[in-house]
PDB file of C-alpha atoms and ligand atoms in Angstrom:
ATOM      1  CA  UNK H   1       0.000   0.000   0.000  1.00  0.00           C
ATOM      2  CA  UNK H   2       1.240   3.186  -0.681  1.00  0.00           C
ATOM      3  CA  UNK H   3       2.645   5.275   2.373  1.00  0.00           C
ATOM      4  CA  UNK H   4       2.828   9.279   2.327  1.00  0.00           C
ATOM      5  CA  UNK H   5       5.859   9.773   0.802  1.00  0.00           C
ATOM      6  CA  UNK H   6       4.845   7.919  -2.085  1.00  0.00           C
ATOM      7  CA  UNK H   7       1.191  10.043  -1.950  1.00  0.00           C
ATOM      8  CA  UNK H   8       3.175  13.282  -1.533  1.00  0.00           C
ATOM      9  CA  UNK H   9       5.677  12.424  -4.558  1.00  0.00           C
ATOM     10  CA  UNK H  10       1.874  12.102  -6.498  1.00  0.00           C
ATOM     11  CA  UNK H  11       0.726  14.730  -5.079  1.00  0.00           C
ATOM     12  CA  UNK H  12       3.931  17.210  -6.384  1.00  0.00           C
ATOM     13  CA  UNK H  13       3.789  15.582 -10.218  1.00  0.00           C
ATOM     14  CA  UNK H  14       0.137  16.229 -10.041  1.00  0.00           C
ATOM     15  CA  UNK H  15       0.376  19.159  -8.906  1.00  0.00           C
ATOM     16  CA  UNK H  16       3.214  20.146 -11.628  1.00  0.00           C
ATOM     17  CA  UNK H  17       0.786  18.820 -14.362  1.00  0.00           C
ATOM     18  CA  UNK H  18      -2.548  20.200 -13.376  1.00  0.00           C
ATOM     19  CA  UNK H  19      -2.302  23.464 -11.393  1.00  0.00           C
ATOM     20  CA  UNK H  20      -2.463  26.824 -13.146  1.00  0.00           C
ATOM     21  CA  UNK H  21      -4.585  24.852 -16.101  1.00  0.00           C
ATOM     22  CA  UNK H  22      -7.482  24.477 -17.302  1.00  0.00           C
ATOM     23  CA  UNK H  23      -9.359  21.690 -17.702  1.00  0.00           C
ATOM     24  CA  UNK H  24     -10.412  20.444 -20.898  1.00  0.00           C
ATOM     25  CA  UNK H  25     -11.218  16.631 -20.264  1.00  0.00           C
ATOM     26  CA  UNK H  26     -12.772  15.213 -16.865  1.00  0.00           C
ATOM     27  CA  UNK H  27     -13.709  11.305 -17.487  1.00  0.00           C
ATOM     28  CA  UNK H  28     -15.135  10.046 -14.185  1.00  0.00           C
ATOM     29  CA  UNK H  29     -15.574   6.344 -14.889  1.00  0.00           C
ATOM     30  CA  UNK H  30     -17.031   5.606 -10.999  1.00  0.00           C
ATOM     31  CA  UNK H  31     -21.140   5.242 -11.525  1.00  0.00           C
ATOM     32  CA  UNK H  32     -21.704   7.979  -8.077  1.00  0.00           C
ATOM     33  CA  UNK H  33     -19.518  10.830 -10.020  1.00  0.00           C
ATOM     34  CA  UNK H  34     -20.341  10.151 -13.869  1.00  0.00           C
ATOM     35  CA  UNK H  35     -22.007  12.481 -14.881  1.00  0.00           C
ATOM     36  CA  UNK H  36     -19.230  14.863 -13.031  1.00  0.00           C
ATOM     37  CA  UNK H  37     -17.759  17.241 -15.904  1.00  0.00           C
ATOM     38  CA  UNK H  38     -14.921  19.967 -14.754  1.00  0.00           C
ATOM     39  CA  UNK H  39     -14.173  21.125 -17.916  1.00  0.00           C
ATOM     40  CA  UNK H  40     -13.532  24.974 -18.075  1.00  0.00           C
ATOM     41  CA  UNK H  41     -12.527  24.912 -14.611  1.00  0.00           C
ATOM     42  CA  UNK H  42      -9.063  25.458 -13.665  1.00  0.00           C
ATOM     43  CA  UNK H  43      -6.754  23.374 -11.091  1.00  0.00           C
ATOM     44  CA  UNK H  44      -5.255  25.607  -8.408  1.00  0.00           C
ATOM     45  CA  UNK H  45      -3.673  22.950  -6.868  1.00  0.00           C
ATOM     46  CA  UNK H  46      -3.008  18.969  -5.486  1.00  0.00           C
ATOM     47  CA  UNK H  47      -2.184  18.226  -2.305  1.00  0.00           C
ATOM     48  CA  UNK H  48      -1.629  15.117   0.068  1.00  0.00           C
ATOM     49  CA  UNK H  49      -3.142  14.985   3.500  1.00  0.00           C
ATOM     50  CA  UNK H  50      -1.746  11.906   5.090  1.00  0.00           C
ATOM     51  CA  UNK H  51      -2.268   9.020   2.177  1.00  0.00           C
ATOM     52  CA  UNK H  52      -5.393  11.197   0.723  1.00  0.00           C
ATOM     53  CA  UNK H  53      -4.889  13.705  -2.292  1.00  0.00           C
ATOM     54  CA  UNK H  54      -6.847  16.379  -3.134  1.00  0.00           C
ATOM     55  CA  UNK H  55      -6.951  18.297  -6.081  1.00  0.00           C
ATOM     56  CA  UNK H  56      -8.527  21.924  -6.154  1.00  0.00           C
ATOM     57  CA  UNK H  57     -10.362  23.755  -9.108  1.00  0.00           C
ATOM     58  CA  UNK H  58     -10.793  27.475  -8.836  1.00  0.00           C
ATOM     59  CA  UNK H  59     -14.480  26.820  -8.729  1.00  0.00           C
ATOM     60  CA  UNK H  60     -14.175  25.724  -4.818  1.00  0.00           C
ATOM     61  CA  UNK H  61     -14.603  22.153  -5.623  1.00  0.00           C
ATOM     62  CA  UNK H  62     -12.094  19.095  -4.645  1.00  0.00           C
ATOM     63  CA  UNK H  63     -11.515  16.150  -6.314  1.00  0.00           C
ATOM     64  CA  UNK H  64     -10.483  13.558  -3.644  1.00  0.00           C
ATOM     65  CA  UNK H  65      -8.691  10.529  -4.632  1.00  0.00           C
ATOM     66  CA  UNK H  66      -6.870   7.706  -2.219  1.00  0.00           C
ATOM     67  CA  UNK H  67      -4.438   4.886  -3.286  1.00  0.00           C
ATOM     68  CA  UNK H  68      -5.641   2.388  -1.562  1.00  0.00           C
ATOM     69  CA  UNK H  69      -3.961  -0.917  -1.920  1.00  0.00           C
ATOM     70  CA  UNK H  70      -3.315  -0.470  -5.483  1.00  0.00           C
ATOM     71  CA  UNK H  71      -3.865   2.959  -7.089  1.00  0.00           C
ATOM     72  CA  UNK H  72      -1.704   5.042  -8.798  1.00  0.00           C
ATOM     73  CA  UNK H  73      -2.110   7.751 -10.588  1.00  0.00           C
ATOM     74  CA  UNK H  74       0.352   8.065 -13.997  1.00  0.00           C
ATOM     75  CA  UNK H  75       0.498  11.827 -15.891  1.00  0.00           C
ATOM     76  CA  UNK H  76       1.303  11.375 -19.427  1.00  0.00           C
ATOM     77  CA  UNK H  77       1.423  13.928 -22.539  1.00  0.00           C
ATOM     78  CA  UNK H  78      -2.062  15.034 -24.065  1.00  0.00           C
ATOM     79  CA  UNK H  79      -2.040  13.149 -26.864  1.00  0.00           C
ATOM     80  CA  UNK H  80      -0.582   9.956 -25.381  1.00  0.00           C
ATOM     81  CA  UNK H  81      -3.217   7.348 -26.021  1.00  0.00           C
ATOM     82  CA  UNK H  82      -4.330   5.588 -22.542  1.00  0.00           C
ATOM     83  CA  UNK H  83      -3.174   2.208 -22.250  1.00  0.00           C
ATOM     84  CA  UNK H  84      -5.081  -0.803 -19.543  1.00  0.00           C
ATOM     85  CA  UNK H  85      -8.242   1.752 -19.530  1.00  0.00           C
ATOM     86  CA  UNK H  86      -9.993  -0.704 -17.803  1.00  0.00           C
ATOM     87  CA  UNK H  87      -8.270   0.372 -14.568  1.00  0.00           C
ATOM     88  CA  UNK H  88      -9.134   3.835 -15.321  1.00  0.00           C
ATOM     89  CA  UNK H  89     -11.199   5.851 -12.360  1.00  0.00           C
ATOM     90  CA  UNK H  90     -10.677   9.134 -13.499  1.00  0.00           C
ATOM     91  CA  UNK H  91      -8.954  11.223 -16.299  1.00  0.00           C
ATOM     92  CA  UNK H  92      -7.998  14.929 -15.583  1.00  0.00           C
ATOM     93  CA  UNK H  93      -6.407  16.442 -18.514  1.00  0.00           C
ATOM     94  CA  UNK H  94      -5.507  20.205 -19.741  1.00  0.00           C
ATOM     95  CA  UNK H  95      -3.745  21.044 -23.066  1.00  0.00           C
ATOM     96  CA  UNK H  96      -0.747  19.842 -22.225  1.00  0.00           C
ATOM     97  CA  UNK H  97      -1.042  16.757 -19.957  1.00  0.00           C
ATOM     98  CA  UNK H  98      -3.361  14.372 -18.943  1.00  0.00           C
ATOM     99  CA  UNK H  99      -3.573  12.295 -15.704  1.00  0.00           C
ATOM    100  CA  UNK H 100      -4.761   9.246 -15.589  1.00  0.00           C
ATOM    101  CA  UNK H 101      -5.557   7.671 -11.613  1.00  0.00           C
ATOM    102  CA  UNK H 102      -5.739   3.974 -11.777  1.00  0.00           C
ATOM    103  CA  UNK H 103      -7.550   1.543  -9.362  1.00  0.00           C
ATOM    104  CA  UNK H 104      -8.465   4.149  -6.753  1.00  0.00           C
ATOM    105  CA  UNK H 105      -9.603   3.131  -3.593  1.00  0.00           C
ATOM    106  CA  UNK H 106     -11.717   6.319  -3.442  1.00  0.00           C
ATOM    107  CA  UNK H 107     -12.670   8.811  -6.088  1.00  0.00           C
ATOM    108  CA  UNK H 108     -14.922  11.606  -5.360  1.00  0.00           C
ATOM    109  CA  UNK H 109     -15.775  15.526  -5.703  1.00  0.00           C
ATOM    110  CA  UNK H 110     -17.012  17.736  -2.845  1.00  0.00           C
ATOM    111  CA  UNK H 111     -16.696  21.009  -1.862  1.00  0.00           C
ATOM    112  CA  UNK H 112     -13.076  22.170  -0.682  1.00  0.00           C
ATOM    113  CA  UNK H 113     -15.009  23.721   2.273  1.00  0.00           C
ATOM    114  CA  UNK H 114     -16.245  20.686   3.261  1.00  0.00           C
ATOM    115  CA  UNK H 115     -12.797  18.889   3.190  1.00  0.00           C
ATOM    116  CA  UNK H 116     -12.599  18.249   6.661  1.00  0.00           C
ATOM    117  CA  UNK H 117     -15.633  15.509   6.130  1.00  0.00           C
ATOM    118  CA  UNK H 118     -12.942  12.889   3.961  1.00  0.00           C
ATOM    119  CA  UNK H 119      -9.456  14.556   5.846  1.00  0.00           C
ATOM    120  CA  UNK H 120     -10.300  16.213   9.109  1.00  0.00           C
ATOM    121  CA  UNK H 121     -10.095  12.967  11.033  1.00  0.00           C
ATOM    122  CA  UNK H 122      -6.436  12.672  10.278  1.00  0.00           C
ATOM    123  CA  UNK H 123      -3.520  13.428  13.129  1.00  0.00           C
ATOM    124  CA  UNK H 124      -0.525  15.367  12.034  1.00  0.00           C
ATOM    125  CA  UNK H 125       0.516  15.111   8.701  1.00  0.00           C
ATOM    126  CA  UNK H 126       4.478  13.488   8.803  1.00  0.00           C
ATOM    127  CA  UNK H 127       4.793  15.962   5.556  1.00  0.00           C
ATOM    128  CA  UNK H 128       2.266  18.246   6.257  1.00  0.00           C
ATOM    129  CA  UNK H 129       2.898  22.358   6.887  1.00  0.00           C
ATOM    130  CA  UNK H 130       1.403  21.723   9.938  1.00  0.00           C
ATOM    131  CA  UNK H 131       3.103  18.867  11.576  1.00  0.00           C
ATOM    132  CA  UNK H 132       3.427  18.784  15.057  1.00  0.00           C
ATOM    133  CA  UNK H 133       5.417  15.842  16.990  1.00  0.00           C
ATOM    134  CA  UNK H 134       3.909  16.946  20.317  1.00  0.00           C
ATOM    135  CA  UNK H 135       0.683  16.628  18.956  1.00  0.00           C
ATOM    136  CA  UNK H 136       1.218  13.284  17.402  1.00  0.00           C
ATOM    137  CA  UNK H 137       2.495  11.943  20.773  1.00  0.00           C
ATOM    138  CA  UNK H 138      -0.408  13.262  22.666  1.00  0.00           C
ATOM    139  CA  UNK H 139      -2.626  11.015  19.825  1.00  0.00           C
ATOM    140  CA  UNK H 140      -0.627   8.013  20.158  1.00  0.00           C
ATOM    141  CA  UNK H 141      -0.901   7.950  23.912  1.00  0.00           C
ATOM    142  CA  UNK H 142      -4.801   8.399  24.475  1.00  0.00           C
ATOM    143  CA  UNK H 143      -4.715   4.423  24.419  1.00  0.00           C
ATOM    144  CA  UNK H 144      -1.519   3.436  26.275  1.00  0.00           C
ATOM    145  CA  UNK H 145      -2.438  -0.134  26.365  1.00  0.00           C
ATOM    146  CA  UNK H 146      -2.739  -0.633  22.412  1.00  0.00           C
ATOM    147  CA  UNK H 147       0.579  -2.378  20.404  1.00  0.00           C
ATOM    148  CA  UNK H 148       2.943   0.443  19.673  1.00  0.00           C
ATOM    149  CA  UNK H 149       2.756  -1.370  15.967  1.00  0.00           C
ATOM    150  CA  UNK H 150      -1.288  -0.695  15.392  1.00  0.00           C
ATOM    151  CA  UNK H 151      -0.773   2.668  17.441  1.00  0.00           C
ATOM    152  CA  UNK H 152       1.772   3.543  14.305  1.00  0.00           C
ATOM    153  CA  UNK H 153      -0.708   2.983  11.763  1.00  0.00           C
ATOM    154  CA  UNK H 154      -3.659   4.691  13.068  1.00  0.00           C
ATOM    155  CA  UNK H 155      -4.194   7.812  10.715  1.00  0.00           C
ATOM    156  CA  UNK H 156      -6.205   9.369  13.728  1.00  0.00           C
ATOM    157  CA  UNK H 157      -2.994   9.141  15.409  1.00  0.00           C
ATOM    158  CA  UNK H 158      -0.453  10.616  12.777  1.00  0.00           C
ATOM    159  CA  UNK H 159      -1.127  10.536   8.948  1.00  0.00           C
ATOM    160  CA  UNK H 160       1.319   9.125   6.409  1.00  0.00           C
ATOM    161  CA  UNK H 161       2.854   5.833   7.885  1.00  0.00           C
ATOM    162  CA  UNK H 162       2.346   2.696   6.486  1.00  0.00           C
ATOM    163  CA  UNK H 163       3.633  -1.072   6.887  1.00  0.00           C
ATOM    164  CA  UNK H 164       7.274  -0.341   5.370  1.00  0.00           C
ATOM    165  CA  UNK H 165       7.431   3.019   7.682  1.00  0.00           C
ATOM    166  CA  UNK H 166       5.863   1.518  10.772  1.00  0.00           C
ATOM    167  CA  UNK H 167       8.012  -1.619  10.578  1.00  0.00           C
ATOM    168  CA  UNK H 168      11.631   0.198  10.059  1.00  0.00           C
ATOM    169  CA  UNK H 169      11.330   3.066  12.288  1.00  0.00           C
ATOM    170  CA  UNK H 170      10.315   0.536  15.094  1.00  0.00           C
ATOM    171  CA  UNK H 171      13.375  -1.256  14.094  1.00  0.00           C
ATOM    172  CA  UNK H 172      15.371   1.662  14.274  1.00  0.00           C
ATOM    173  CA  UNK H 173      14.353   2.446  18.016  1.00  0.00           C
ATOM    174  CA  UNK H 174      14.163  -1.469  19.188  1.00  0.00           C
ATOM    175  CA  UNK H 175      10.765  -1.380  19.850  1.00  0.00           C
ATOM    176  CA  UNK H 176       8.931  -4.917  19.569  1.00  0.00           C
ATOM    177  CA  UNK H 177       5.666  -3.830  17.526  1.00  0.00           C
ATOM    178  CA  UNK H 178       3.307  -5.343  20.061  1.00  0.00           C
ATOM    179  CA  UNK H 179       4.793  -3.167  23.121  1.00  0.00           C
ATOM    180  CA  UNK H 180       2.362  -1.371  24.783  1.00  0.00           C
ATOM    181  CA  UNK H 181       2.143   2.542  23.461  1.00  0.00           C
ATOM    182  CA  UNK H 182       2.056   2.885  27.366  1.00  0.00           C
ATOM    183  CA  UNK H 183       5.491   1.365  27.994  1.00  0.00           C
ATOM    184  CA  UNK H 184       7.576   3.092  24.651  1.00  0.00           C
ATOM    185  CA  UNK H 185       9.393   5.399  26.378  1.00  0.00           C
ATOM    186  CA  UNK H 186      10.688   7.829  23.945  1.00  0.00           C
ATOM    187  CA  UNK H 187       7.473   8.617  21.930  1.00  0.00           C
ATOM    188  CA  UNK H 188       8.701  11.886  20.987  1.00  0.00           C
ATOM    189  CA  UNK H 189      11.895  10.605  19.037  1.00  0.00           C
ATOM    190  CA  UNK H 190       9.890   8.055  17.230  1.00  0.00           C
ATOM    191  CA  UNK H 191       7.544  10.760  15.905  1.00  0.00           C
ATOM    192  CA  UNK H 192      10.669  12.629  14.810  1.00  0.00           C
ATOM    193  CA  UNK H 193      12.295   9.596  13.287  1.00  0.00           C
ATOM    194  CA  UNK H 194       9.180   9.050  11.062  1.00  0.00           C
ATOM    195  CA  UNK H 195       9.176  12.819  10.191  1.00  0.00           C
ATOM    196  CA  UNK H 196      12.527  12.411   9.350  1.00  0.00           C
ATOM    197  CA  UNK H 197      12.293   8.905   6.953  1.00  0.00           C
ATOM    198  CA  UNK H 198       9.291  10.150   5.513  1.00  0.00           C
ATOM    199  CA  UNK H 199      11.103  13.882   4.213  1.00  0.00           C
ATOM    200  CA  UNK H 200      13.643  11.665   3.277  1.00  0.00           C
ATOM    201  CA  UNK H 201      11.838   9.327   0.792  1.00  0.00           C
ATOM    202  CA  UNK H 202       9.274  11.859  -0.367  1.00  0.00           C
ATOM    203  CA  UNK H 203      11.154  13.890  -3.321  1.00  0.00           C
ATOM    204  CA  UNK H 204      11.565  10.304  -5.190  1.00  0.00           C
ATOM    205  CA  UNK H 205       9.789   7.138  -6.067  1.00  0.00           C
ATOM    206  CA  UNK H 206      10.271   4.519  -4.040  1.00  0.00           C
ATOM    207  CA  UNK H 207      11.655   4.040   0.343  1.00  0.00           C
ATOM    208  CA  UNK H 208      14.655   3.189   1.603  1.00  0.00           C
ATOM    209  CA  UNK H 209      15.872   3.577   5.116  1.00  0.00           C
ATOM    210  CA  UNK H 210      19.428   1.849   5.383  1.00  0.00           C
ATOM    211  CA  UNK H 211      20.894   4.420   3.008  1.00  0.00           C
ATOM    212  CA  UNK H 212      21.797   1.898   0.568  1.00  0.00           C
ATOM    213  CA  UNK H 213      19.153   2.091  -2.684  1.00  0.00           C
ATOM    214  CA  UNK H 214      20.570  -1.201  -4.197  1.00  0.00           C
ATOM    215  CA  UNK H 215      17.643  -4.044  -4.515  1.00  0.00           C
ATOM    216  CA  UNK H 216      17.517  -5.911  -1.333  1.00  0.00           C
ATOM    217  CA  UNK H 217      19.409  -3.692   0.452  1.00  0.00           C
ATOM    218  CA  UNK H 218      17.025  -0.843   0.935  1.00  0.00           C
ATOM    219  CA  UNK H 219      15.096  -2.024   4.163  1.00  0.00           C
ATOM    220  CA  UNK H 220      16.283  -3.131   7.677  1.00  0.00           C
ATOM    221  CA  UNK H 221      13.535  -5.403   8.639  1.00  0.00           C
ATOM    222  CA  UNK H 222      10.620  -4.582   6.015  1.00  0.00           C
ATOM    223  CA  UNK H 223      10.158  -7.795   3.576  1.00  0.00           C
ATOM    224  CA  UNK H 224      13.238  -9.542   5.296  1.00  0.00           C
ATOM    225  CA  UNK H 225      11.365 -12.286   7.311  1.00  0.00           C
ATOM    226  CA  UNK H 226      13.892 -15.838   7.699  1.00  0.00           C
ATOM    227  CA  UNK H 227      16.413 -13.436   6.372  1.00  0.00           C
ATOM    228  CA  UNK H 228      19.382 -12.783   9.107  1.00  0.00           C
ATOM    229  CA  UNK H 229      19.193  -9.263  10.854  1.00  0.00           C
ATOM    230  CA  UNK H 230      21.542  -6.494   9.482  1.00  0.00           C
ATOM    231  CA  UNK H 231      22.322  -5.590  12.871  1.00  0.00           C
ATOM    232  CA  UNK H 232      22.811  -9.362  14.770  1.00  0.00           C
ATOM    233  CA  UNK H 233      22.427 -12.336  12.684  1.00  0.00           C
ATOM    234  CA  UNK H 234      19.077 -12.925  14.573  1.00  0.00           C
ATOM    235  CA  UNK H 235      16.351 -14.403  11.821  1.00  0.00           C
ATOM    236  CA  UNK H 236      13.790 -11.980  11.260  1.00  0.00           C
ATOM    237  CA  UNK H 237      10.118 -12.401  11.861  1.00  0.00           C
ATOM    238  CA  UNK H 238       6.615 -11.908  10.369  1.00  0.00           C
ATOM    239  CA  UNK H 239       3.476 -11.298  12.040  1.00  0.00           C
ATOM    240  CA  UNK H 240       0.023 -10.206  11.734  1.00  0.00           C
ATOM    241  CA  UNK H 241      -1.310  -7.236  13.742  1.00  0.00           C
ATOM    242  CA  UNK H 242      -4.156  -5.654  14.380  1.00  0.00           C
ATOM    243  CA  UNK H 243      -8.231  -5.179  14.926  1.00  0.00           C
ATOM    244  CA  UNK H 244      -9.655  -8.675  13.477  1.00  0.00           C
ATOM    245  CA  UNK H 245     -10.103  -8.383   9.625  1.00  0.00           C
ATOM    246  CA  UNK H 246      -7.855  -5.194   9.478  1.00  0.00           C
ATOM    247  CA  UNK H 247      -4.734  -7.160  10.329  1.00  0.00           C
ATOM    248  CA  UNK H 248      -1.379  -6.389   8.776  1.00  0.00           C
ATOM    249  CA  UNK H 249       1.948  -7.195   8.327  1.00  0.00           C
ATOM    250  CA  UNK H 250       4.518  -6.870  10.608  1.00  0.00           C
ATOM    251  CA  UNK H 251       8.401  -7.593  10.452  1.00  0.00           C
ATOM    252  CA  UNK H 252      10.908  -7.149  13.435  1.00  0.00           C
ATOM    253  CA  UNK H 253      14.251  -8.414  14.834  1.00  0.00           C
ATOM    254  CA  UNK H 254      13.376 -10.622  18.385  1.00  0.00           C
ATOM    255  CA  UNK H 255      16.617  -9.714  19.630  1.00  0.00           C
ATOM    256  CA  UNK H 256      17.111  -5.963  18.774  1.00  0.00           C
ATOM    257  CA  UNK H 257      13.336  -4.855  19.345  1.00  0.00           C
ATOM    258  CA  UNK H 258      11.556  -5.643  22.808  1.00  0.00           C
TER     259      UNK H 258
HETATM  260 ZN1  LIG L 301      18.721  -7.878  15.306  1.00  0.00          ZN
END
């Protein structure tokens, strides 16, 4: 699933594409939104909010899209012809580029005053203008007794962190993913560390968090179960975690996290 660095990387190439333009094509291919048609309005801007994106006309509406498990949105030339259309949700084009968002989890228009109804639930926004680390800890520790790992990935808590994010910066500060929020000491650096992995990854496709970008190489724990820690030889594990039916995946060293 994609985390916020990958939504805010979307965000910016949508952004580059669309804002300052007007519209010329809108091709809403989910049944609610059809008959939707934006033309002659123009884009003022895109935006992530956590893992959510929202793109603005001049007209005071927003288009809100989310990833999901396997969206993407692609932003080709005008007169590119659109391949795999079939896994089209929605075409925004202007007379220079077109972008194309594919398998959306969530596609829909509303007003931008009324944004708060699809984002305002979200914590601080790892690469938000307004994130705030005190804030985020203050979230994460309304329920001291829930798994530091599920506590992570609560968007209510702090917006932007995913499996891959949750799963290395616990690795980073040895904390075992199903420690109490209660008993992680240091809160306030985790926040920070996600902060900082997040800024790190955003301006480019793709995470890593060891510093090294080579294939393989670019995780500590994430995708690595069986496989020996980088830090102490220790076989790495896999686990599920979380609320039954939302669990998910969970990777950490038994000897370097408790
Ligand atoms: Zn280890």
């Amino acid at each position: 699933m994609p985390e916020g660095d990958v939504v805010w990387y979307t965000a910016r190439r949508l952004h580059e594409a669309l804002a300052g333009q007007v519209l010329t094509r809108s091709d809403f291919r989910v049944p609610r939104y059809a008959t939707v048609d934006l033309r002659g309005q123009s884009v003022t801007e895109a935006v992530a909010r956590g893992k959510h994106l929202l793109i603005r006309t001049g007209n005071g509406l927003t288009v809100h899209t989310h990833l999901k498990m396997d969206g993407s949105w692609r932003v080709f030339p005008a007169d590119k012809r659109l391949t795999e259309s079939r896994k089209i949700r929605l075409v925004l084009a202007n007379a220079h580029w077109q972008a194309a968002g594919y398998l959306l989890g969530i596609t829909e228009v509303l007003p931008t005053g009324k944004e708060d109804q699809v984002v305002g639930h979200l914590g601080p926004d790892l690469l938000g203008p307004d994130w705030d680390a005190a804030q985020a800890v203050g979230r994460l520790s309304r329920d001291p007794g829930k798994p530091v790992g599920e506590a992570l990935l609560d968007q209510r808590n702090l917006a932007g962190i995913g499996t891959y994010f949750a799963a290395e910066m616990l690795f980073l500060r040895g904390i075992n993913p199903w420690r109490p929020v209660g008993e992680v000491k240091d809160l306030d650096a985790l926040a920070e560390l996600g902060h900082r992995l997040l800024d790190a990854n955003k301006a480019r496709p793709g995470h890593v968090t060891t510093g090294d970008t080579r294939p393989g190489r670019d995780s500590w724990v994430y995708g690595r179960a069986g496989r020996p820690c980088r830090r102490c030889g220790t076989l790495i594990r896999r686990g599920e975690q979380g609320p039954p039916g939302q669990e998910r995946l969970r990777f950490w060293c038994p000897n370097c996290q408790r």
